[in-house]
C-alpha positions as YAML, in Angstrom:
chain: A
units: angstrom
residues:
- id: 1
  name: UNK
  ca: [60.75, 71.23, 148.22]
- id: 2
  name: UNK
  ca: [62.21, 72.73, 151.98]
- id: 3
  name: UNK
  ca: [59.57, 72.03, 153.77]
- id: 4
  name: UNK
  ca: [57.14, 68.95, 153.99]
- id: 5
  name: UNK
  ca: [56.70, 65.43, 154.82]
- id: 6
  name: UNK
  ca: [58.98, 62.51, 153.94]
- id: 7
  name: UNK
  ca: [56.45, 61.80, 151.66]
- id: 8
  name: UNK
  ca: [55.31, 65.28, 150.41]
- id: 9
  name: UNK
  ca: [59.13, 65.84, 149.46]
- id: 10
  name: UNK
  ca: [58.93, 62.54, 147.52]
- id: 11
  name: UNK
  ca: [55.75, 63.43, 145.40]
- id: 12
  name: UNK
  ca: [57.66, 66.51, 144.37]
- id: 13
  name: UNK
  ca: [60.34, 64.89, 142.77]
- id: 14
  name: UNK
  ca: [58.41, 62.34, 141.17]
- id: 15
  name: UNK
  ca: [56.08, 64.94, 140.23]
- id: 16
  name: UNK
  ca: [58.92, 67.02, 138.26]
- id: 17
  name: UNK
  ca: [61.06, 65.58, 135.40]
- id: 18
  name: UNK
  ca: [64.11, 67.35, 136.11]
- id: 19
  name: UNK
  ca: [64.13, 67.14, 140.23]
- id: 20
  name: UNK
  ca: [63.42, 63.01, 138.80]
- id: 21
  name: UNK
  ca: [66.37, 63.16, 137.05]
- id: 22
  name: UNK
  ca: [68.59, 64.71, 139.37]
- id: 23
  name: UNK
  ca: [67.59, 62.25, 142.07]
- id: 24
  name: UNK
  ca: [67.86, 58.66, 139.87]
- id: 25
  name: UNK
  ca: [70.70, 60.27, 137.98]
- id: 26
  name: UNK
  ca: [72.70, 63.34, 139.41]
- id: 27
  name: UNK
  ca: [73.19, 62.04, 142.93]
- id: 28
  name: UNK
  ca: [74.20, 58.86, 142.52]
- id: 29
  name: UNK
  ca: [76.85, 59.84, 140.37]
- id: 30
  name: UNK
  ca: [77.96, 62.62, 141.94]
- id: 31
  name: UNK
  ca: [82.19, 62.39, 141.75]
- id: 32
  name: UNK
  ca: [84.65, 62.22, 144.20]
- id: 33
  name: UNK
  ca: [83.97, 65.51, 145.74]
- id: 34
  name: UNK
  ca: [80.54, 67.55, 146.55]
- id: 35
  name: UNK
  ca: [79.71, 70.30, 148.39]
- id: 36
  name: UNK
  ca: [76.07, 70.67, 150.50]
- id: 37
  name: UNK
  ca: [75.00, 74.18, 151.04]
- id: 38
  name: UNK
  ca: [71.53, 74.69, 152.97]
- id: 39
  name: UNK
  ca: [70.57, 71.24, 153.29]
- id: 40
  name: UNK
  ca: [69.32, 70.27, 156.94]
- id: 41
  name: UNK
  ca: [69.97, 66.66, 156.46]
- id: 42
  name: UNK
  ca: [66.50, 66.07, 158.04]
- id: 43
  name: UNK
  ca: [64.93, 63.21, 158.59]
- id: 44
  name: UNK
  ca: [62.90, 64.13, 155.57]
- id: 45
  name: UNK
  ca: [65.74, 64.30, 153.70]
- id: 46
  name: UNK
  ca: [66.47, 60.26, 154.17]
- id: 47
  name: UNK
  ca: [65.99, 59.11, 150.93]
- id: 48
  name: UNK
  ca: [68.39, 61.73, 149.25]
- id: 49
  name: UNK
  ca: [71.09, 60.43, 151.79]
- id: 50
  name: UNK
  ca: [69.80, 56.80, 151.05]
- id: 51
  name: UNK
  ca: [70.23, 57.56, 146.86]
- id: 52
  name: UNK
  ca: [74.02, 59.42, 147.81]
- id: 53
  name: UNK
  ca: [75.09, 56.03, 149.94]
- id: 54
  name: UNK
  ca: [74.44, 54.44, 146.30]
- id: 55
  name: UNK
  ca: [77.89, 55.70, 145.09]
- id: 56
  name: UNK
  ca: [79.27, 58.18, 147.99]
- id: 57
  name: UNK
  ca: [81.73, 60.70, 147.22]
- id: 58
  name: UNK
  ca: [85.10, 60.35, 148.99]
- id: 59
  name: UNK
  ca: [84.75, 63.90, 150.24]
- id: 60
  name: UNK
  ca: [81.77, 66.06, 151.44]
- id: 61
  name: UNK
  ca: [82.21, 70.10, 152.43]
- id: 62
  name: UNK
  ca: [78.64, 71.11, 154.29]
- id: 63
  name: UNK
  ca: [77.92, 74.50, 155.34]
- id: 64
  name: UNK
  ca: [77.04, 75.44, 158.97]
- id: 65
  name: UNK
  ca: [75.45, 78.12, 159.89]
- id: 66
  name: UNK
  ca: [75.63, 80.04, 163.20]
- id: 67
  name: UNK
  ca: [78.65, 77.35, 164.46]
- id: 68
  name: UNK
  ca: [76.40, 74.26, 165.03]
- id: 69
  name: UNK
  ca: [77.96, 72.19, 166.76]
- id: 70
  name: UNK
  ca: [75.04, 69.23, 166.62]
- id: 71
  name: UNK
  ca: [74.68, 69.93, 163.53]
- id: 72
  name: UNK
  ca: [77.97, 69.37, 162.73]
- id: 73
  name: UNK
  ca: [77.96, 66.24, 164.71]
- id: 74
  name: UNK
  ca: [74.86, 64.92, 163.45]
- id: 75
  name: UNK
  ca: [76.40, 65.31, 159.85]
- id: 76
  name: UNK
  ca: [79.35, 63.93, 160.25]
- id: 77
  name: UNK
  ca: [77.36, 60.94, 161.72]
- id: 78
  name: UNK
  ca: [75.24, 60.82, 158.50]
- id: 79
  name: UNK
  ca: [77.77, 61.48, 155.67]
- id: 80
  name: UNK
  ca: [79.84, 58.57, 157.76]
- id: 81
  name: UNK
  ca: [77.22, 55.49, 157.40]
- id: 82
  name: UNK
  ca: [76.11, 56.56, 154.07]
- id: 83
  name: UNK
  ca: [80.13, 56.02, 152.69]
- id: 84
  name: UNK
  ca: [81.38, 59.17, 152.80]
- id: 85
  name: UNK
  ca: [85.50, 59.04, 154.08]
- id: 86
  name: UNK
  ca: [86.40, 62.54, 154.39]
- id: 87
  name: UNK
  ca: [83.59, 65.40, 155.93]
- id: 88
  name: UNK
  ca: [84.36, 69.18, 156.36]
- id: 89
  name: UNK
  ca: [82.38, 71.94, 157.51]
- id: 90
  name: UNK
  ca: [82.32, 75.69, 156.64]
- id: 91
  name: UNK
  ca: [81.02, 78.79, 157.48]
- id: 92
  name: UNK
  ca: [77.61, 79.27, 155.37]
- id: 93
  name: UNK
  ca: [78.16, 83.10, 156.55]
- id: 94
  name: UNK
  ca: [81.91, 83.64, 155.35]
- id: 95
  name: UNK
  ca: [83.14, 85.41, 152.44]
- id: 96
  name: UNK
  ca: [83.71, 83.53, 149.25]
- id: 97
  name: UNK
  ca: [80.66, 81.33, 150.02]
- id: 98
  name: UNK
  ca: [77.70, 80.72, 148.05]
- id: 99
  name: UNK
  ca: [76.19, 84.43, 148.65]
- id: 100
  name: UNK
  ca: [78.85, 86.22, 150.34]
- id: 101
  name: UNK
  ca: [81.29, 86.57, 147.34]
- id: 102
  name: UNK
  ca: [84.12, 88.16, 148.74]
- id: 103
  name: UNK
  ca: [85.62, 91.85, 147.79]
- id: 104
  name: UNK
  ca: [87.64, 90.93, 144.43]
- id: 105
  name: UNK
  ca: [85.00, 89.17, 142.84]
- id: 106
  name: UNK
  ca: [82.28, 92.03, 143.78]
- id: 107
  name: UNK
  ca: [84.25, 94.49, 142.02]
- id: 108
  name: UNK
  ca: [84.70, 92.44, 138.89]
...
């Protein structure tokens, strides 16, 4: 589901139970705080914003990669209309994230 149409992304989800679920369910009701790692926020990528501006969390943490500063920008803009009070960024790239665990956990 990264790449695609609007409408190709769409037909995916309805297309797949669980990606369904998630989408009616999940987002909507996501709590007070989430965190977005890898997600363009593309224009393809509308009607997951339009589904989180259904119940926004207070506070949204999005990874940037490479120091984007659009990006960062553009998100901020996004997360902003759709509810959202409080947006942060982080490095996608530092250690402790998503795929860079840092040195104490690799040697657990």
């Amino acid at each position: 589901m990264c790449e695609g149409t609007a409408d190709h992304r769409k037909q995916s989800i309805e297309s797949s139970s669980y990606l369904e679920r998630v989408f009616r369910e999940v987002i909507p009701a996501m709590g007070e705080s989430v965190t977005i790692y890898g997600w363009s926020l593309s224009d393809q990528d509308q009607h997951i914003v339009e589904q989180i501006t259904r119940n926004p969390p207070q506070r949204v943490a999005i990874s940037v990669r490479g120091g984007s500063q659009a990006f960062a920008q553009q998100a901020e803009e996004i997360m902003h209309r759709a509810g959202v009070d409080q947006v942060d960024f982080y490095d996608s790239e530092s250690l402790g994230c998503w795929n860079n665990p840092t040195e104490a956990l690799q040697e657990d």
